mmCIF file of C-alpha atoms in Angstrom:
data_model
loop_
_atom_site.group_PDB
_atom_site.id
_atom_site.type_symbol
_atom_site.label_atom_id
_atom_site.label_comp_id
_atom_site.label_asym_id
_atom_site.label_seq_id
_atom_site.Cartn_x
_atom_site.Cartn_y
_atom_site.Cartn_z
ATOM 1 C CA MET T 1 -150.128 -48.350 -100.879
ATOM 2 C CA GLU T 2 -153.540 -50.539 -102.066
ATOM 3 C CA GLU T 3 -153.902 -53.408 -99.915
ATOM 4 C CA GLU T 4 -156.798 -56.582 -101.188
ATOM 5 C CA ASN T 5 -159.972 -55.901 -99.513
ATOM 6 C CA GLU T 6 -161.757 -58.539 -101.857
ATOM 7 C CA SER T 7 -164.799 -58.252 -99.441
ATOM 8 C CA GLY T 8 -165.346 -55.068 -100.047
ATOM 9 C CA VAL T 9 -166.994 -54.085 -96.453
ATOM 10 C CA VAL T 10 -166.396 -50.985 -95.090
ATOM 11 C CA LYS T 11 -166.474 -50.684 -91.660
ATOM 12 C CA LYS T 12 -166.318 -47.463 -89.356
ATOM 13 C CA PHE T 13 -163.102 -47.433 -87.717
ATOM 14 C CA MET T 14 -162.311 -45.196 -84.447
ATOM 15 C CA TYR T 15 -158.744 -45.045 -82.864
ATOM 16 C CA VAL T 16 -159.258 -43.761 -80.051
ATOM 17 C CA ASN T 17 -155.871 -41.887 -78.817
ATOM 18 C CA ARG T 18 -155.898 -41.300 -75.179
ATOM 19 C CA LYS T 19 -151.984 -41.805 -74.485
ATOM 20 C CA ALA T 20 -149.180 -38.842 -74.255
ATOM 21 C CA PRO T 21 -146.629 -39.471 -76.981
ATOM 22 C CA TYR T 22 -142.694 -40.734 -76.207
ATOM 23 C CA GLY T 23 -143.690 -41.293 -72.608
ATOM 24 C CA THR T 24 -144.655 -45.010 -74.395
ATOM 25 C CA ILE T 25 -145.251 -46.413 -77.757
ATOM 26 C CA TYR T 26 -148.356 -46.291 -78.214
ATOM 27 C CA ALA T 27 -149.058 -42.887 -79.961
ATOM 28 C CA LEU T 28 -146.032 -44.071 -82.264
ATOM 29 C CA GLU T 29 -147.107 -47.408 -83.364
ATOM 30 C CA VAL T 30 -151.312 -46.944 -83.560
ATOM 31 C CA LEU T 31 -150.330 -44.643 -87.105
ATOM 32 C CA GLU T 32 -149.215 -47.582 -88.107
ATOM 33 C CA MET T 33 -152.264 -49.079 -87.822
ATOM 34 C CA VAL T 34 -154.458 -45.813 -89.282
ATOM 35 C CA LEU T 35 -152.047 -46.097 -92.088
ATOM 36 C CA ILE T 36 -152.918 -49.794 -93.338
ATOM 37 C CA SER T 37 -156.389 -48.990 -92.413
ATOM 38 C CA ALA T 38 -156.887 -46.633 -94.991
ATOM 39 C CA ALA T 39 -154.953 -48.721 -97.488
ATOM 40 C CA PHE T 40 -157.905 -51.077 -96.938
ATOM 41 C CA ASP T 41 -160.421 -48.342 -97.897
ATOM 42 C CA GLN T 42 -162.003 -48.333 -94.369
ATOM 43 C CA ASP T 43 -163.778 -45.241 -93.084
ATOM 44 C CA VAL T 44 -161.158 -44.110 -90.701
ATOM 45 C CA HIS T 45 -161.844 -41.670 -87.755
ATOM 46 C CA MET T 46 -159.562 -41.095 -85.029
ATOM 47 C CA ALA T 47 -160.431 -39.560 -81.405
ATOM 48 C CA PHE T 48 -158.083 -37.554 -79.571
ATOM 49 C CA LEU T 49 -159.313 -37.431 -75.619
ATOM 50 C CA ASP T 50 -157.048 -37.524 -72.519
ATOM 51 C CA ASP T 51 -154.172 -37.255 -72.887
ATOM 52 C CA GLY T 52 -154.078 -38.478 -76.341
ATOM 53 C CA VAL T 53 -154.780 -34.514 -76.988
ATOM 54 C CA TYR T 54 -150.995 -33.913 -76.368
ATOM 55 C CA GLU T 55 -150.031 -36.254 -79.378
ATOM 56 C CA ILE T 56 -150.609 -33.252 -81.577
ATOM 57 C CA LYS T 57 -149.602 -30.581 -79.889
ATOM 58 C CA LYS T 58 -147.215 -28.125 -82.463
ATOM 59 C CA GLY T 59 -143.299 -28.312 -81.719
ATOM 60 C CA HIS T 60 -142.375 -31.878 -80.830
ATOM 61 C CA THR T 61 -138.588 -31.880 -80.631
ATOM 62 C CA PRO T 62 -137.472 -34.880 -79.163
ATOM 63 C CA LYS T 63 -133.898 -34.638 -80.244
ATOM 64 C CA GLY T 64 -132.581 -34.173 -76.767
ATOM 65 C CA VAL T 65 -134.388 -37.451 -75.346
ATOM 66 C CA GLY T 66 -133.004 -38.973 -78.227
ATOM 67 C CA MET T 67 -136.066 -40.338 -79.861
ATOM 68 C CA LYS T 68 -137.893 -39.779 -83.498
ATOM 69 C CA ASN T 69 -140.035 -37.062 -83.921
ATOM 70 C CA PHE T 70 -142.961 -38.677 -85.085
ATOM 71 C CA SER T 71 -145.334 -35.706 -85.685
ATOM 72 C CA PRO T 72 -145.288 -34.942 -89.084
ATOM 73 C CA THR T 73 -147.099 -38.592 -89.640
ATOM 74 C CA TYR T 74 -150.318 -36.574 -88.371
ATOM 75 C CA ARG T 75 -149.340 -33.829 -90.857
ATOM 76 C CA ALA T 76 -149.385 -36.848 -93.619
ATOM 77 C CA LEU T 77 -152.421 -38.168 -93.040
ATOM 78 C CA GLU T 78 -154.212 -36.164 -95.347
ATOM 79 C CA GLY T 79 -152.720 -37.918 -98.370
ATOM 80 C CA TYR T 80 -154.029 -41.058 -97.066
ATOM 81 C CA ASP T 81 -157.802 -39.498 -97.598
ATOM 82 C CA ILE T 82 -157.817 -39.712 -93.508
ATOM 83 C CA GLU T 83 -159.421 -36.012 -92.406
ATOM 84 C CA LYS T 84 -161.716 -37.177 -90.191
ATOM 85 C CA LEU T 85 -159.482 -36.128 -87.054
ATOM 86 C CA TYR T 86 -161.437 -35.071 -83.570
ATOM 87 C CA VAL T 87 -160.252 -34.067 -80.338
ATOM 88 C CA GLU T 88 -162.173 -33.641 -77.377
ATOM 89 C CA LYS T 89 -163.180 -29.990 -76.226
ATOM 90 C CA GLU T 90 -162.936 -30.731 -72.341
ATOM 91 C CA SER T 91 -159.949 -32.846 -72.877
ATOM 92 C CA LEU T 92 -157.794 -29.627 -74.270
ATOM 93 C CA GLU T 93 -159.725 -27.235 -71.383
ATOM 94 C CA GLU T 94 -158.644 -29.432 -68.924
ATOM 95 C CA ARG T 95 -155.013 -29.226 -70.235
ATOM 96 C CA GLY T 96 -154.896 -25.583 -70.968
ATOM 97 C CA LEU T 97 -154.399 -26.364 -74.361
ATOM 98 C CA THR T 98 -156.770 -24.361 -77.651
ATOM 99 C CA GLU T 99 -157.089 -25.482 -80.758
ATOM 100 C CA ASP T 100 -154.221 -23.160 -81.769
ATOM 101 C CA ASP T 101 -151.657 -25.289 -80.110
ATOM 102 C CA LEU T 102 -152.683 -28.388 -82.311
ATOM 103 C CA LEU T 103 -150.077 -29.206 -85.614
ATOM 104 C CA VAL T 104 -153.330 -30.761 -87.745
ATOM 105 C CA PRO T 105 -156.411 -29.142 -88.559
ATOM 106 C CA VAL T 106 -159.385 -31.181 -86.528
ATOM 107 C CA GLU T 107 -163.108 -30.619 -85.350
ATOM 108 C CA VAL T 108 -163.400 -30.152 -81.872
ATOM 109 C CA MET T 109 -166.034 -31.398 -80.242
ATOM 110 C CA SER T 110 -168.118 -31.968 -76.803
ATOM 111 C CA ARG T 111 -167.472 -35.255 -74.999
ATOM 112 C CA ALA T 112 -171.318 -36.094 -75.162
ATOM 113 C CA ASP T 113 -171.068 -35.597 -79.200
ATOM 114 C CA LEU T 114 -167.644 -37.485 -79.083
ATOM 115 C CA ALA T 115 -169.273 -40.799 -76.912
ATOM 116 C CA LYS T 116 -172.125 -40.312 -79.808
ATOM 117 C CA LEU T 117 -169.997 -40.650 -83.051
ATOM 118 C CA MET T 118 -167.836 -43.491 -80.934
ATOM 119 C CA SER T 119 -171.297 -44.721 -80.087
ATOM 120 C CA GLU T 120 -171.693 -45.006 -84.100
ATOM 121 C CA MET T 121 -168.751 -46.817 -85.081
ATOM 122 C CA ASP T 122 -168.103 -50.475 -85.862
ATOM 123 C CA VAL T 123 -164.754 -51.077 -85.005
ATOM 124 C CA VAL T 124 -163.131 -49.538 -81.741
ATOM 125 C CA LEU T 125 -158.945 -49.391 -80.900
ATOM 126 C CA THR T 126 -157.863 -47.110 -78.195
ATOM 127 C CA ALA T 127 -154.293 -46.724 -77.821
ATOM 128 C CA MET W 1 -177.218 -51.210 -80.508
ATOM 129 C CA SER W 2 -174.623 -50.948 -77.730
ATOM 130 C CA THR W 3 -170.975 -51.050 -77.241
ATOM 131 C CA LEU W 4 -169.418 -53.620 -74.087
ATOM 132 C CA HIS W 5 -166.694 -51.383 -72.687
ATOM 133 C CA THR W 6 -164.081 -53.187 -70.892
ATOM 134 C CA VAL W 7 -162.063 -51.311 -68.488
ATOM 135 C CA ASN W 8 -158.797 -53.010 -66.913
ATOM 136 C CA LYS W 9 -157.420 -50.058 -64.311
ATOM 137 C CA SER W 10 -157.736 -49.410 -61.031
ATOM 138 C CA PRO W 11 -159.389 -46.015 -60.281
ATOM 139 C CA PHE W 12 -157.484 -45.302 -57.702
ATOM 140 C CA GLU W 13 -154.603 -45.215 -59.955
ATOM 141 C CA ARG W 14 -155.225 -44.060 -63.578
ATOM 142 C CA SER W 15 -158.488 -42.712 -65.253
ATOM 143 C CA ASN W 16 -159.806 -44.925 -67.516
ATOM 144 C CA LEU W 17 -162.889 -45.527 -65.658
ATOM 145 C CA ASP W 18 -163.344 -41.837 -65.592
ATOM 146 C CA SER W 19 -162.325 -41.576 -69.054
ATOM 147 C CA CYS W 20 -164.767 -44.732 -69.806
ATOM 148 C CA LEU W 21 -168.265 -43.436 -67.696
ATOM 149 C CA GLY W 22 -167.963 -39.765 -69.541
ATOM 150 C CA HIS W 23 -168.347 -41.777 -72.642
ATOM 151 C CA VAL W 24 -171.129 -44.616 -72.522
ATOM 152 C CA VAL W 25 -174.209 -44.068 -73.925
ATOM 153 C CA ALA W 26 -177.817 -45.440 -73.519
ATOM 154 C CA GLY W 27 -178.077 -48.995 -73.375
ATOM 155 C CA ASP W 28 -174.556 -49.740 -73.063
ATOM 156 C CA SER W 29 -172.851 -52.173 -70.763
ATOM 157 C CA ILE W 30 -169.325 -52.062 -68.848
ATOM 158 C CA ILE W 31 -166.931 -55.082 -67.594
ATOM 159 C CA LEU W 32 -164.693 -54.268 -65.075
ATOM 160 C CA ILE W 33 -161.653 -56.781 -65.537
ATOM 161 C CA GLU W 34 -157.744 -57.300 -63.908
ATOM 162 C CA ASP W 35 -157.420 -53.975 -62.058
ATOM 163 C CA ALA W 36 -160.692 -52.621 -62.419
ATOM 164 C CA VAL W 37 -162.532 -55.034 -60.377
ATOM 165 C CA TYR W 38 -161.484 -53.292 -57.302
ATOM 166 C CA ALA W 39 -164.374 -50.112 -59.023
ATOM 167 C CA ALA W 40 -166.697 -52.770 -58.066
ATOM 168 C CA LEU W 41 -166.834 -53.263 -54.377
ATOM 169 C CA SER W 42 -168.648 -51.196 -51.968
ATOM 170 C CA GLY W 43 -166.978 -49.216 -48.821
ATOM 171 C CA THR W 44 -164.697 -47.118 -50.956
ATOM 172 C CA SER W 45 -164.074 -43.534 -52.046
ATOM 173 C CA VAL W 46 -166.078 -44.735 -55.631
ATOM 174 C CA THR W 47 -168.635 -46.917 -54.332
ATOM 175 C CA ALA W 48 -171.553 -43.923 -54.422
ATOM 176 C CA ARG W 49 -170.229 -43.190 -58.038
ATOM 177 C CA MET W 50 -170.452 -46.766 -59.230
ATOM 178 C CA ALA W 51 -174.133 -47.803 -57.738
ATOM 179 C CA ASP W 52 -175.351 -44.603 -59.405
ATOM 180 C CA ALA W 53 -173.999 -45.398 -62.739
ATOM 181 C CA ALA W 54 -175.248 -49.218 -62.141
ATOM 182 C CA LYS W 55 -178.746 -47.859 -61.865
ATOM 183 C CA GLN W 56 -178.060 -46.273 -65.764
ATOM 184 C CA PHE W 57 -175.830 -49.260 -67.645
ATOM 185 C CA ARG W 58 -175.318 -52.508 -67.207
ATOM 186 C CA ILE W 59 -171.837 -53.084 -65.081
ATOM 187 C CA CYS W 60 -170.367 -56.774 -64.620
ATOM 188 C CA VAL W 61 -167.082 -57.365 -63.187
ATOM 189 C CA LEU W 62 -165.110 -60.362 -63.193
ATOM 190 C CA GLY W 63 -165.596 -63.166 -60.741
ATOM 191 C CA PRO W 64 -161.923 -64.856 -61.751
ATOM 192 C CA ASP W 65 -160.173 -61.358 -61.327
ATOM 193 C CA LEU W 66 -161.627 -60.204 -57.721
ATOM 194 C CA GLN W 67 -161.067 -63.772 -56.703
ATOM 195 C CA ALA W 68 -157.215 -63.726 -57.522
ATOM 196 C CA ARG W 69 -157.248 -60.454 -55.831
ATOM 197 C CA GLY W 70 -158.436 -61.448 -52.441
ATOM 198 C CA MET W 71 -161.919 -59.196 -52.809
ATOM 199 C CA ASP W 72 -165.309 -60.713 -51.570
ATOM 200 C CA THR W 73 -167.620 -61.245 -54.476
ATOM 201 C CA GLY W 74 -170.289 -60.661 -51.803
ATOM 202 C CA ALA W 75 -168.841 -56.988 -50.999
ATOM 203 C CA VAL W 76 -170.066 -56.045 -54.782
ATOM 204 C CA ILE W 77 -172.127 -53.144 -55.004
ATOM 205 C CA ASP W 78 -175.588 -54.024 -55.508
ATOM 206 C CA GLY W 79 -176.661 -53.606 -58.827
ATOM 207 C CA ILE W 80 -173.144 -54.838 -60.471
ATOM 208 C CA THR W 81 -173.195 -58.331 -61.349
ATOM 209 C CA VAL W 82 -170.407 -60.959 -61.274
ATOM 210 C CA VAL W 83 -169.890 -62.761 -64.484
ATOM 211 C CA ASP W 84 -167.088 -65.950 -65.502
ATOM 212 C CA TYR W 85 -164.799 -65.535 -68.440
ATOM 213 C CA GLY W 86 -168.071 -67.225 -70.280
ATOM 214 C CA GLY W 87 -170.429 -64.117 -69.408
ATOM 215 C CA PHE W 88 -167.635 -61.934 -70.610
ATOM 216 C CA VAL W 89 -167.724 -63.770 -73.556
ATOM 217 C CA ASP W 90 -171.533 -63.403 -73.755
ATOM 218 C CA LEU W 91 -171.368 -59.785 -72.794
ATOM 219 C CA ALA W 92 -168.965 -58.924 -76.131
ATOM 220 C CA ALA W 93 -171.173 -61.332 -78.118
ATOM 221 C CA GLU W 94 -174.645 -59.189 -77.118
ATOM 222 C CA SER W 95 -173.015 -55.854 -77.634
ATOM 223 C CA ARG W 96 -172.355 -54.288 -81.605
ATOM 224 C CA VAL W 97 -169.028 -53.335 -80.410
ATOM 225 C CA VAL W 98 -166.676 -53.992 -77.950
ATOM 226 C CA ASN W 99 -164.380 -50.982 -76.439
ATOM 227 C CA ALA W 100 -161.290 -51.493 -74.708
ATOM 228 C CA TRP W 101 -160.313 -48.683 -72.452
ATOM 229 C CA LEU W 102 -156.402 -48.983 -72.787
ATOM 230 C CA MET U 1 -169.860 -65.608 -83.537
ATOM 231 C CA LYS U 2 -166.667 -64.782 -85.213
ATOM 232 C CA PHE U 3 -164.053 -63.333 -82.605
ATOM 233 C CA ALA U 4 -161.146 -61.436 -83.564
ATOM 234 C CA ILE U 5 -158.640 -60.808 -80.334
ATOM 235 C CA LEU U 6 -155.953 -58.550 -80.486
ATOM 236 C CA VAL U 7 -153.325 -58.552 -77.600
ATOM 237 C CA ASN U 8 -151.326 -55.501 -77.303
ATOM 238 C CA GLU U 9 -148.746 -56.125 -74.562
ATOM 239 C CA GLY U 10 -146.133 -59.238 -73.749
ATOM 240 C CA PRO U 11 -146.688 -61.927 -71.186
ATOM 241 C CA TYR U 12 -145.943 -61.304 -67.571
ATOM 242 C CA ASN U 13 -145.720 -57.580 -67.170
ATOM 243 C CA HIS U 14 -148.921 -57.263 -68.093
ATOM 244 C CA GLN U 15 -152.141 -59.638 -67.294
ATOM 245 C CA ALA U 16 -153.532 -58.513 -70.952
ATOM 246 C CA SER U 17 -152.438 -62.318 -72.579
ATOM 247 C CA ASP U 18 -153.249 -63.767 -69.752
ATOM 248 C CA SER U 19 -156.848 -62.329 -70.337
ATOM 249 C CA ALA U 20 -157.071 -62.879 -73.829
ATOM 250 C CA TYR U 21 -156.331 -66.294 -73.630
ATOM 251 C CA GLN U 22 -159.322 -66.958 -70.528
ATOM 252 C CA PHE U 23 -161.345 -64.920 -72.927
ATOM 253 C CA VAL U 24 -160.558 -66.781 -75.862
ATOM 254 C CA LYS U 25 -160.700 -70.103 -74.405
ATOM 255 C CA ALA U 26 -164.481 -69.484 -73.016
ATOM 256 C CA ALA U 27 -165.291 -68.142 -76.352
ATOM 257 C CA LEU U 28 -164.053 -71.841 -77.777
ATOM 258 C CA GLU U 29 -165.757 -73.704 -74.908
ATOM 259 C CA LYS U 30 -168.987 -71.674 -76.034
ATOM 260 C CA GLY U 31 -168.567 -72.656 -79.688
ATOM 261 C CA HIS U 32 -167.646 -69.314 -81.066
ATOM 262 C CA GLU U 33 -165.479 -69.259 -83.735
ATOM 263 C CA ILE U 34 -161.738 -67.325 -83.045
ATOM 264 C CA PHE U 35 -160.800 -65.776 -87.044
ATOM 265 C CA ARG U 36 -157.320 -64.488 -85.587
ATOM 266 C CA VAL U 37 -155.435 -63.528 -82.525
ATOM 267 C CA PHE U 38 -153.339 -60.917 -83.649
ATOM 268 C CA PHE U 39 -150.199 -59.206 -81.525
ATOM 269 C CA TYR U 40 -148.766 -55.953 -81.401
ATOM 270 C CA TYR U 41 -146.634 -53.694 -79.447
ATOM 271 C CA ASP U 42 -144.783 -55.470 -76.746
ATOM 272 C CA GLY U 43 -147.756 -58.175 -77.574
ATOM 273 C CA VAL U 44 -145.470 -59.690 -80.389
ATOM 274 C CA LEU U 45 -143.140 -60.564 -77.204
ATOM 275 C CA ASN U 46 -145.431 -63.306 -76.663
ATOM 276 C CA ALA U 47 -143.987 -65.102 -79.292
ATOM 277 C CA THR U 48 -140.635 -65.942 -78.328
ATOM 278 C CA LYS U 49 -139.596 -69.597 -78.127
ATOM 279 C CA TYR U 50 -136.865 -68.582 -75.532
ATOM 280 C CA ALA U 51 -139.215 -67.809 -72.792
ATOM 281 C CA GLU U 52 -138.415 -70.009 -69.862
ATOM 282 C CA PRO U 53 -140.484 -69.160 -66.705
ATOM 283 C CA PRO U 54 -140.038 -70.718 -63.102
ATOM 284 C CA GLN U 55 -141.552 -74.163 -63.653
ATOM 285 C CA ASP U 56 -144.023 -73.138 -61.209
ATOM 286 C CA ASP U 57 -145.348 -70.761 -62.907
ATOM 287 C CA ARG U 58 -147.662 -70.375 -65.970
ATOM 288 C CA ASN U 59 -145.421 -70.399 -69.731
ATOM 289 C CA VAL U 60 -147.888 -67.683 -71.273
ATOM 290 C CA GLY U 61 -146.748 -68.861 -74.994
ATOM 291 C CA LYS U 62 -146.491 -72.241 -74.474
ATOM 292 C CA ASN U 63 -150.293 -71.544 -73.888
ATOM 293 C CA TRP U 64 -151.280 -69.842 -76.570
ATOM 294 C CA ALA U 65 -149.259 -72.017 -78.815
ATOM 295 C CA ALA U 66 -150.646 -75.373 -77.216
ATOM 296 C CA LEU U 67 -154.425 -73.533 -77.582
ATOM 297 C CA ALA U 68 -153.427 -72.717 -81.408
ATOM 298 C CA GLU U 69 -152.525 -76.241 -82.077
ATOM 299 C CA SER U 70 -155.893 -77.674 -80.366
ATOM 300 C CA HIS U 71 -158.359 -75.295 -82.232
ATOM 301 C CA LYS U 72 -155.958 -74.451 -85.305
ATOM 302 C CA LEU U 73 -155.794 -70.880 -83.952
ATOM 303 C CA ASP U 74 -154.206 -68.409 -86.127
ATOM 304 C CA LEU U 75 -151.651 -66.526 -83.734
ATOM 305 C CA VAL U 76 -150.278 -63.883 -85.913
ATOM 306 C CA VAL U 77 -147.331 -61.342 -84.899
ATOM 307 C CA CYS U 78 -146.887 -57.737 -86.547
ATOM 308 C CA VAL U 79 -143.735 -57.567 -88.699
ATOM 309 C CA ALA U 80 -142.795 -54.172 -87.828
ATOM 310 C CA ALA U 81 -143.279 -54.274 -83.911
ATOM 311 C CA GLY U 82 -141.754 -57.792 -84.170
ATOM 312 C CA LEU U 83 -138.691 -56.208 -86.004
ATOM 313 C CA ARG U 84 -138.644 -53.552 -83.818
ATOM 314 C CA ARG U 85 -138.465 -55.735 -80.798
ATOM 315 C CA GLY U 86 -136.252 -58.740 -82.277
ATOM 316 C CA ILE U 87 -139.171 -61.161 -82.857
ATOM 317 C CA VAL U 88 -138.150 -62.891 -86.403
ATOM 318 C CA ASP U 89 -139.055 -65.884 -87.804
ATOM 319 C CA ASP U 90 -136.269 -67.406 -86.125
ATOM 320 C CA SER U 91 -137.642 -66.614 -82.520
ATOM 321 C CA LEU U 92 -140.804 -68.099 -83.295
ATOM 322 C CA ALA U 93 -142.263 -70.692 -80.833
ATOM 323 C CA PRO U 94 -144.815 -73.055 -82.721
ATOM 324 C CA GLY U 95 -148.418 -71.964 -83.798
ATOM 325 C CA PHE U 96 -146.945 -68.193 -84.097
ATOM 326 C CA ARG U 97 -146.457 -66.691 -87.635
ATOM 327 C CA ILE U 98 -145.264 -63.617 -88.945
ATOM 328 C CA SER U 99 -147.712 -61.155 -90.865
ATOM 329 C CA GLY U 100 -148.518 -57.663 -92.188
ATOM 330 C CA LEU U 101 -150.812 -55.311 -90.070
ATOM 331 C CA GLY U 102 -153.101 -55.809 -92.886
ATOM 332 C CA GLN U 103 -153.602 -59.140 -91.222
ATOM 333 C CA LEU U 104 -155.531 -57.230 -87.761
ATOM 334 C CA ILE U 105 -157.084 -54.468 -90.231
ATOM 335 C CA GLU U 106 -158.820 -57.532 -91.960
ATOM 336 C CA ALA U 107 -159.600 -59.486 -88.778
ATOM 337 C CA GLY U 108 -160.991 -56.505 -88.035
ATOM 338 C CA ILE U 109 -163.598 -56.338 -90.943
ATOM 339 C CA GLN U 110 -163.840 -59.962 -90.893
ATOM 340 C CA ALA U 111 -164.902 -60.738 -87.522
ATOM 341 C CA ASP U 112 -168.284 -59.594 -85.942
ATOM 342 C CA ARG U 113 -166.106 -58.125 -82.953
ATOM 343 C CA LEU U 114 -163.023 -57.456 -82.104
ATOM 344 C CA VAL U 115 -161.643 -57.335 -78.636
ATOM 345 C CA ALA U 116 -158.536 -55.869 -77.499
ATOM 346 C CA PHE U 117 -157.065 -56.540 -74.434
ATOM 347 C CA GLY U 118 -153.702 -54.067 -73.652
ATOM 348 C CA ASP U 119 -152.250 -52.170 -70.555
#
């Protein structure tokens, strides 16, 4: 899915995921944005912090609530060359989670390091 | 180069402001809009924290949102600047990126 | 300066669309360019022509449409988010158009600042 990006401009996009899945639609619909920005050949980063870390928790089984399981999409991101996934260490710890609870390979980084990385972005979109 | 962080949730109900304050870096600005304007007022449980943050970062609050909620601009914490929508636009233009803490 | 605007919430439940509207008006008054206003998530509901709020309240969708007409704004509703919520070409108020999410990414690339309003 190559889109036209006639300008040739490559910006650093960061999608900041702060919200838990299923309770609201943000986690699901932001993935659409992420995939499209990859199609525009942008430098895509995804950050998971606060309740956003729950989005990539292993074992989502929403059958009983009658909703679609969209978590396999996170595993498909690699196929779109979206490999810059960052998880905030403090957010994991606050929620009693570890890297082993996550369904995709990520880079765990401190809040301070994530803040620094965020400050280097050209476009930041929080969902 | 700096970021303008926008926060729109009351600090008494949601963690958006906390999260924002945990991720601001030197040179950044914060604007409190919508329900976040309650964080800009003196005499609350978050006043000390905000007064301290205002010494490190430029913090502004949207006047029309304060007025809409019947809050007195005179009660805004020293060091926090009241701006109108035009001031909000100026802050966005002066910063390199706008990061909304939704 | 070129601004792009993202509206993530529908009208009335949230102030997001009102805040975005006030920001856009102020930016235009200062002589800035609004490259595009993109409506995503429940924000697509701003585009319905069927909204009829009480007469003593503002009409959020009509306000956007009027501003679009007077300033030639590009108001774009996400096709996928719109389909999910019943916002299709037939339900659009004047001034809005439906297109793909690529229009948002393009706005992020082309504009100097992307400013998001949401919940």
